[in-house]
mmCIF file of C-alpha atoms and ligand atoms in Angstrom:
data_model
loop_
_atom_site.group_PDB
_atom_site.id
_atom_site.type_symbol
_atom_site.label_atom_id
_atom_site.label_comp_id
_atom_site.label_asym_id
_atom_site.label_seq_id
_atom_site.Cartn_x
_atom_site.Cartn_y
_atom_site.Cartn_z
ATOM 1 C CA MET A 82 90.138 92.381 105.272
ATOM 2 C CA ARG A 83 92.720 94.322 103.046
ATOM 3 C CA ARG A 84 94.125 92.362 99.927
ATOM 4 C CA LYS A 85 97.601 91.788 99.347
ATOM 5 C CA VAL A 86 99.100 93.578 96.583
ATOM 6 C CA ILE A 87 102.429 92.202 95.098
ATOM 7 C CA ALA A 88 104.163 95.215 92.986
ATOM 8 C CA GLY A 89 107.378 94.755 90.807
ATOM 9 C CA ASN A 90 109.606 97.695 90.125
ATOM 10 C CA TRP A 91 111.703 96.763 87.100
ATOM 11 C CA LYS A 92 113.530 100.216 87.155
ATOM 12 C CA MET A 93 115.657 100.561 84.449
ATOM 13 C CA ASN A 94 115.954 97.025 83.651
ATOM 14 C CA MET A 95 114.812 94.761 80.848
ATOM 15 C CA LEU A 96 114.282 95.314 76.856
ATOM 16 C CA PRO A 97 110.655 94.553 75.453
ATOM 17 C CA ASN A 98 111.914 90.887 74.553
ATOM 18 C CA GLU A 99 113.154 90.024 77.667
ATOM 19 C CA ALA A 100 109.743 91.685 79.341
ATOM 20 C CA MET A 101 107.628 89.631 77.045
ATOM 21 C CA GLU A 102 109.499 86.512 78.053
ATOM 22 C CA MET A 103 109.286 87.340 81.740
ATOM 23 C CA ILE A 104 105.462 87.576 81.466
ATOM 24 C CA THR A 105 104.915 84.776 79.584
ATOM 25 C CA THR A 106 106.872 82.767 82.271
ATOM 26 C CA LEU A 107 105.496 84.704 85.025
ATOM 27 C CA GLU A 108 101.477 84.219 83.866
ATOM 28 C CA PRO A 109 101.241 80.164 84.651
ATOM 29 C CA LEU A 110 103.030 80.627 87.899
ATOM 30 C CA VAL A 111 100.745 83.325 89.294
ATOM 31 C CA LYS A 112 97.513 82.706 87.727
ATOM 32 C CA GLU A 113 95.678 81.141 90.870
ATOM 33 C CA THR A 114 96.930 83.475 93.009
ATOM 34 C CA LYS A 115 94.279 85.704 95.058
ATOM 35 C CA ASN A 116 96.766 88.364 95.634
ATOM 36 C CA GLU A 117 96.893 91.198 93.267
ATOM 37 C CA VAL A 118 99.945 91.256 90.894
ATOM 38 C CA ILE A 119 101.143 94.236 89.225
ATOM 39 C CA LEU A 120 104.582 94.982 87.275
ATOM 40 C CA CYS A 121 105.866 98.557 87.095
ATOM 41 C CA VAL A 122 107.987 98.258 83.888
ATOM 42 C CA PRO A 123 110.041 101.062 81.998
ATOM 43 C CA PHE A 124 108.043 103.298 79.533
ATOM 44 C CA THR A 125 109.414 101.347 76.624
ATOM 45 C CA ASP A 126 107.896 98.352 77.794
ATOM 46 C CA LEU A 127 104.732 99.298 78.477
ATOM 47 C CA PHE A 128 103.232 98.819 75.416
ATOM 48 C CA TYR A 129 104.444 95.208 75.064
ATOM 49 C CA CYS A 130 103.527 94.344 78.465
ATOM 50 C CA LEU A 131 100.141 95.480 78.060
ATOM 51 C CA ASN A 132 99.710 93.308 75.336
ATOM 52 C CA ILE A 133 101.186 90.329 76.478
ATOM 53 C CA ALA A 134 99.447 90.655 79.878
ATOM 54 C CA GLN A 135 96.087 91.260 78.447
ATOM 55 C CA GLY A 136 93.373 88.667 79.810
ATOM 56 C CA THR A 137 95.992 87.665 82.544
ATOM 57 C CA ASN A 138 95.889 88.762 86.073
ATOM 58 C CA ILE A 139 99.050 90.440 85.858
ATOM 59 C CA LYS A 140 98.080 94.505 85.688
ATOM 60 C CA ILE A 141 100.925 96.948 84.264
ATOM 61 C CA GLY A 142 102.089 99.958 85.659
ATOM 62 C CA ALA A 143 104.609 102.965 84.805
ATOM 63 C CA GLN A 144 107.199 104.280 87.092
ATOM 64 C CA ASN A 145 106.917 107.684 87.155
ATOM 65 C CA MET A 146 104.801 110.549 85.294
ATOM 66 C CA HIS A 147 104.641 114.203 84.996
ATOM 67 C CA PHE A 148 101.893 116.347 86.703
ATOM 68 C CA GLU A 149 101.062 118.246 83.633
ATOM 69 C CA GLU A 150 98.695 116.810 80.782
ATOM 70 C CA LYS A 151 100.618 118.087 78.129
ATOM 71 C CA GLY A 152 103.122 120.856 77.120
ATOM 72 C CA ALA A 153 106.449 122.118 76.563
ATOM 73 C CA TYR A 154 108.252 119.494 78.881
ATOM 74 C CA THR A 155 110.761 117.738 76.631
ATOM 75 C CA GLY A 156 111.211 114.052 77.807
ATOM 76 C CA GLU A 157 108.252 113.728 80.062
ATOM 77 C CA ILE A 158 105.343 111.555 80.047
ATOM 78 C CA SER A 159 102.036 112.362 81.252
ATOM 79 C CA GLY A 160 99.303 110.761 83.192
ATOM 80 C CA LYS A 161 96.966 111.005 80.164
ATOM 81 C CA MET A 162 99.423 109.648 77.921
ATOM 82 C CA LEU A 163 99.811 106.507 80.433
ATOM 83 C CA LYS A 164 95.997 105.955 80.626
ATOM 84 C CA SER A 165 95.483 106.238 76.722
ATOM 85 C CA ILE A 166 97.409 102.973 76.217
ATOM 86 C CA GLY A 167 95.732 101.639 79.199
ATOM 87 C CA VAL A 168 98.207 101.515 82.144
ATOM 88 C CA GLU A 169 96.372 101.115 85.464
ATOM 89 C CA TYR A 170 98.972 101.839 88.180
ATOM 90 C CA VAL A 171 101.760 104.507 88.464
ATOM 91 C CA ILE A 172 104.795 104.593 90.914
ATOM 92 C CA ILE A 173 105.061 108.039 92.441
ATOM 93 C CA GLY A 174 107.829 109.702 94.545
ATOM 94 C CA HIS A 175 110.007 106.562 94.394
ATOM 95 C CA SER A 176 113.208 107.285 96.682
ATOM 96 C CA GLU A 177 115.412 106.945 93.533
ATOM 97 C CA ARG A 178 113.334 109.939 91.937
ATOM 98 C CA ARG A 179 113.457 111.811 94.858
ATOM 99 C CA GLN A 180 117.308 111.567 95.432
ATOM 100 C CA TYR A 181 118.171 111.731 91.700
ATOM 101 C CA PHE A 182 115.582 113.788 89.936
ATOM 102 C CA ASN A 183 114.958 116.453 92.478
ATOM 103 C CA GLU A 184 111.240 115.035 93.239
ATOM 104 C CA THR A 185 110.027 116.870 96.411
ATOM 105 C CA ASP A 186 106.840 116.046 98.557
ATOM 106 C CA GLU A 187 105.329 119.261 96.710
ATOM 107 C CA THR A 188 105.623 117.348 93.149
ATOM 108 C CA VAL A 189 104.780 114.092 94.513
ATOM 109 C CA ASN A 190 101.330 115.438 95.686
ATOM 110 C CA LYS A 191 100.816 116.911 92.196
ATOM 111 C CA LYS A 192 101.542 114.001 90.483
ATOM 112 C CA ILE A 193 99.087 112.003 92.650
ATOM 113 C CA LYS A 194 96.424 114.420 91.955
ATOM 114 C CA SER A 195 97.029 114.302 88.185
ATOM 115 C CA ALA A 196 97.175 110.377 88.563
ATOM 116 C CA PHE A 197 93.573 110.469 90.011
ATOM 117 C CA ALA A 198 92.266 113.124 87.183
ATOM 118 C CA ASN A 199 93.685 110.486 84.644
ATOM 119 C CA GLU A 200 92.116 107.432 86.355
ATOM 120 C CA LEU A 201 95.704 105.746 87.240
ATOM 121 C CA LYS A 202 95.988 104.278 90.381
ATOM 122 C CA PRO A 203 99.031 105.761 92.473
ATOM 123 C CA ILE A 204 101.771 103.708 94.177
ATOM 124 C CA VAL A 205 103.417 106.311 96.343
ATOM 125 C CA CYS A 206 106.562 105.457 98.094
ATOM 126 C CA VAL A 207 107.696 107.171 101.449
ATOM 127 C CA GLY A 208 110.704 106.109 103.438
ATOM 128 C CA GLU A 209 113.589 107.407 105.795
ATOM 129 C CA THR A 210 117.517 107.292 105.348
ATOM 130 C CA LEU A 211 119.347 105.550 107.511
ATOM 131 C CA GLU A 212 120.949 108.718 109.148
ATOM 132 C CA GLN A 213 117.072 109.767 109.708
ATOM 133 C CA ARG A 214 116.460 106.279 111.629
ATOM 134 C CA GLU A 215 119.616 106.785 113.521
ATOM 135 C CA ALA A 216 118.782 109.862 114.560
ATOM 136 C CA GLY A 217 115.389 108.429 115.833
ATOM 137 C CA ASN A 218 113.345 110.661 113.127
ATOM 138 C CA ALA A 219 112.110 107.657 110.974
ATOM 139 C CA PHE A 220 108.560 107.930 111.967
ATOM 140 C CA GLU A 221 108.126 111.720 111.748
ATOM 141 C CA VAL A 222 109.800 111.533 108.184
ATOM 142 C CA ILE A 223 107.578 109.077 107.027
ATOM 143 C CA THR A 224 104.295 110.341 108.555
ATOM 144 C CA SER A 225 105.331 113.767 107.315
ATOM 145 C CA GLN A 226 105.791 112.560 103.875
ATOM 146 C CA THR A 227 102.698 110.552 103.606
ATOM 147 C CA GLN A 228 100.536 113.823 105.192
ATOM 148 C CA LYS A 229 102.126 115.890 102.238
ATOM 149 C CA ALA A 230 101.791 113.213 99.836
ATOM 150 C CA LEU A 231 98.021 112.841 100.573
ATOM 151 C CA ASP A 232 97.298 116.661 101.101
ATOM 152 C CA GLY A 233 93.989 117.829 99.469
ATOM 153 C CA LEU A 234 92.643 114.311 98.446
ATOM 154 C CA SER A 235 89.532 112.944 99.034
ATOM 155 C CA ASP A 236 88.738 110.076 101.370
ATOM 156 C CA GLU A 237 87.968 107.992 98.477
ATOM 157 C CA GLN A 238 91.229 109.060 96.740
ATOM 158 C CA VAL A 239 93.009 108.162 99.905
ATOM 159 C CA ILE A 240 91.370 104.825 99.907
ATOM 160 C CA ASN A 241 92.641 104.226 96.401
ATOM 161 C CA THR A 242 96.179 105.290 97.092
ATOM 162 C CA ILE A 243 98.851 102.581 97.689
ATOM 163 C CA ILE A 244 101.641 103.518 99.990
ATOM 164 C CA ALA A 245 104.838 102.038 99.942
ATOM 165 C CA TYR A 246 106.960 102.153 102.522
ATOM 166 C CA GLU A 247 110.479 101.673 101.614
ATOM 167 C CA PRO A 248 113.606 102.588 103.828
ATOM 168 C CA ILE A 249 116.229 103.738 101.694
ATOM 169 C CA TRP A 250 118.720 101.859 103.638
ATOM 170 C CA ALA A 251 116.906 98.714 102.867
ATOM 171 C CA ILE A 252 116.580 99.112 98.777
ATOM 172 C CA GLY A 253 118.711 97.151 96.862
ATOM 173 C CA THR A 254 121.504 96.367 99.567
ATOM 174 C CA GLY A 255 120.350 93.158 100.960
ATOM 175 C CA LYS A 256 119.385 94.759 104.141
ATOM 176 C CA THR A 257 115.835 94.182 104.915
ATOM 177 C CA ALA A 258 114.059 95.878 107.824
ATOM 178 C CA THR A 259 112.877 93.178 110.412
ATOM 179 C CA SER A 260 109.376 91.996 110.113
ATOM 180 C CA ASP A 261 108.555 93.923 113.639
ATOM 181 C CA ASP A 262 110.301 97.288 112.391
ATOM 182 C CA ALA A 263 108.479 97.497 109.124
ATOM 183 C CA ASN A 264 104.949 96.583 110.576
ATOM 184 C CA GLU A 265 105.867 99.159 113.253
ATOM 185 C CA ALA A 266 106.609 101.960 110.815
ATOM 186 C CA ILE A 267 103.755 101.285 108.587
ATOM 187 C CA LYS A 268 101.264 101.065 111.763
ATOM 188 C CA LYS A 269 102.458 104.566 112.327
ATOM 189 C CA ILE A 270 101.428 105.774 108.532
ATOM 190 C CA ARG A 271 98.307 104.054 109.257
ATOM 191 C CA GLU A 272 97.943 105.955 112.574
ATOM 192 C CA LYS A 273 99.036 109.142 110.708
ATOM 193 C CA ILE A 274 96.133 108.292 107.910
ATOM 194 C CA CYS A 275 93.395 107.564 110.830
ATOM 195 C CA GLU A 276 94.363 111.041 112.421
ATOM 196 C CA ILE A 277 93.222 112.997 109.156
ATOM 197 C CA TYR A 278 91.109 110.722 107.512
ATOM 198 C CA GLY A 279 89.300 108.604 110.196
ATOM 199 C CA GLN A 280 89.460 105.107 110.770
ATOM 200 C CA ASN A 281 87.111 104.075 107.916
ATOM 201 C CA VAL A 282 89.845 105.266 105.445
ATOM 202 C CA SER A 283 92.967 104.359 107.547
ATOM 203 C CA GLU A 284 91.613 100.556 107.923
ATOM 204 C CA ARG A 285 91.228 100.406 103.895
ATOM 205 C CA VAL A 286 94.301 101.836 102.699
ATOM 206 C CA ILE A 287 97.004 99.205 101.514
ATOM 207 C CA ILE A 288 100.252 100.187 102.710
ATOM 208 C CA GLN A 289 103.159 97.758 101.362
ATOM 209 C CA TYR A 290 106.653 97.270 102.322
ATOM 210 C CA GLY A 291 109.641 97.530 99.907
ATOM 211 C CA GLY A 292 113.106 96.975 100.206
ATOM 212 C CA SER A 293 115.143 93.831 99.668
ATOM 213 C CA MET A 294 112.073 91.754 99.668
ATOM 214 C CA LYS A 295 112.695 88.313 98.364
ATOM 215 C CA PRO A 296 111.484 84.724 98.216
ATOM 216 C CA SER A 297 113.441 83.971 101.716
ATOM 217 C CA ASN A 298 111.800 86.831 103.727
ATOM 218 C CA ALA A 299 108.748 87.433 101.717
ATOM 219 C CA LYS A 300 106.590 85.350 104.020
ATOM 220 C CA GLU A 301 107.497 86.539 107.486
ATOM 221 C CA LEU A 302 106.868 90.224 106.116
ATOM 222 C CA LEU A 303 103.705 89.650 104.252
ATOM 223 C CA GLU A 304 102.029 87.778 107.190
ATOM 224 C CA MET A 305 102.640 90.719 109.623
ATOM 225 C CA SER A 306 99.345 92.463 110.709
ATOM 226 C CA ASP A 307 99.617 96.018 108.751
ATOM 227 C CA ILE A 308 102.154 94.982 105.744
ATOM 228 C CA ASP A 309 99.511 94.634 102.695
ATOM 229 C CA GLY A 310 101.882 93.653 100.117
ATOM 230 C CA GLY A 311 105.273 94.350 98.841
ATOM 231 C CA LEU A 312 106.928 96.574 96.241
ATOM 232 C CA ILE A 313 109.963 94.584 94.954
ATOM 233 C CA GLY A 314 112.889 95.799 92.800
ATOM 234 C CA GLY A 315 115.654 93.146 92.173
ATOM 235 C CA ALA A 316 113.649 89.962 92.967
ATOM 236 C CA SER A 317 110.921 91.150 90.567
ATOM 237 C CA LEU A 318 113.278 90.717 87.320
ATOM 238 C CA LYS A 319 112.990 86.951 87.156
ATOM 239 C CA ALA A 320 109.662 85.116 87.045
ATOM 240 C CA GLU A 321 110.646 82.486 89.398
ATOM 241 C CA ASP A 322 111.567 84.678 92.235
ATOM 242 C CA PHE A 323 108.806 87.099 91.707
ATOM 243 C CA SER A 324 106.265 84.395 91.643
ATOM 244 C CA ALA A 325 107.745 82.701 94.654
ATOM 245 C CA ILE A 326 106.628 86.294 96.578
ATOM 246 C CA VAL A 327 103.347 86.583 94.812
ATOM 247 C CA ASN A 328 102.558 82.657 96.231
ATOM 248 C CA TYR A 329 103.807 83.341 99.535
ATOM 249 C CA ASP A 330 100.597 82.168 101.023
ATOM 250 C CA LYS A 331 100.784 78.768 99.153
HETATM 251 P P1 PGA B 51 114.685 96.490 96.011
HETATM 252 O O1 PGA B 51 114.152 97.441 95.553
HETATM 253 O O2 PGA B 51 114.162 95.159 95.938
HETATM 254 O O3 PGA B 51 115.920 95.796 94.879
HETATM 255 O O4 PGA B 51 115.476 96.646 97.133
HETATM 256 C C1 PGA B 51 112.807 97.906 96.245
HETATM 257 C C2 PGA B 51 112.261 99.402 95.258
HETATM 258 O O5 PGA B 51 113.297 100.289 95.022
HETATM 259 O O6 PGA B 51 111.269 99.495 94.985
#
């Protein structure tokens, strides 16, 4: 049985004092869960969050990294830097980064390799636009993104990659994919992984759903056969909402 992984993506929100307050409130609400709990926070919150989450079951991740270890890349943060302060996870290839910061399948692949080289666990985002879905290309888009993202990784690395299926039209819009649609898309991603890496790998990869997941729809989504967790934006900013999603199975 695959575990459920519930990850928050704070995006460009939360000052350190707000971040610490949120985690302090969240901690007692999620301490009994068997599900994995991750918060991916802005760079400026990482140090504070790592400190306050120490000794709890809340794990801390970043939202991006550069693929080089160091050098003349003004404004960038490397995987090595993240690892050096104790970060465990890193989101790679979020659609907002692909859309606004020119991330490509190629840079996503390089970043994933660099994350593993620095012992970070990547949460890799794939997802189709509304146009692509309406044109009937959704599955082709997401399986191709997945294949290119994972290119050159070992079986072990693929097993340790978390994939987040996030239909772009569902992010921050209040529109959620139906649980059947989300499950079907995730099954296609798993089939592609099976085709390339075999069933032993594909059955073990965690594939989350992301896009307007909230307390009211989390249970239905997370109970689907192939949805192994959620990547949650808006609803991860409040401890009450995020804990309700983490505790969907209580
Ligand atoms: P949302 O964001 O939950 O606010 O739709 C999800 C994401 O972008 O990861």
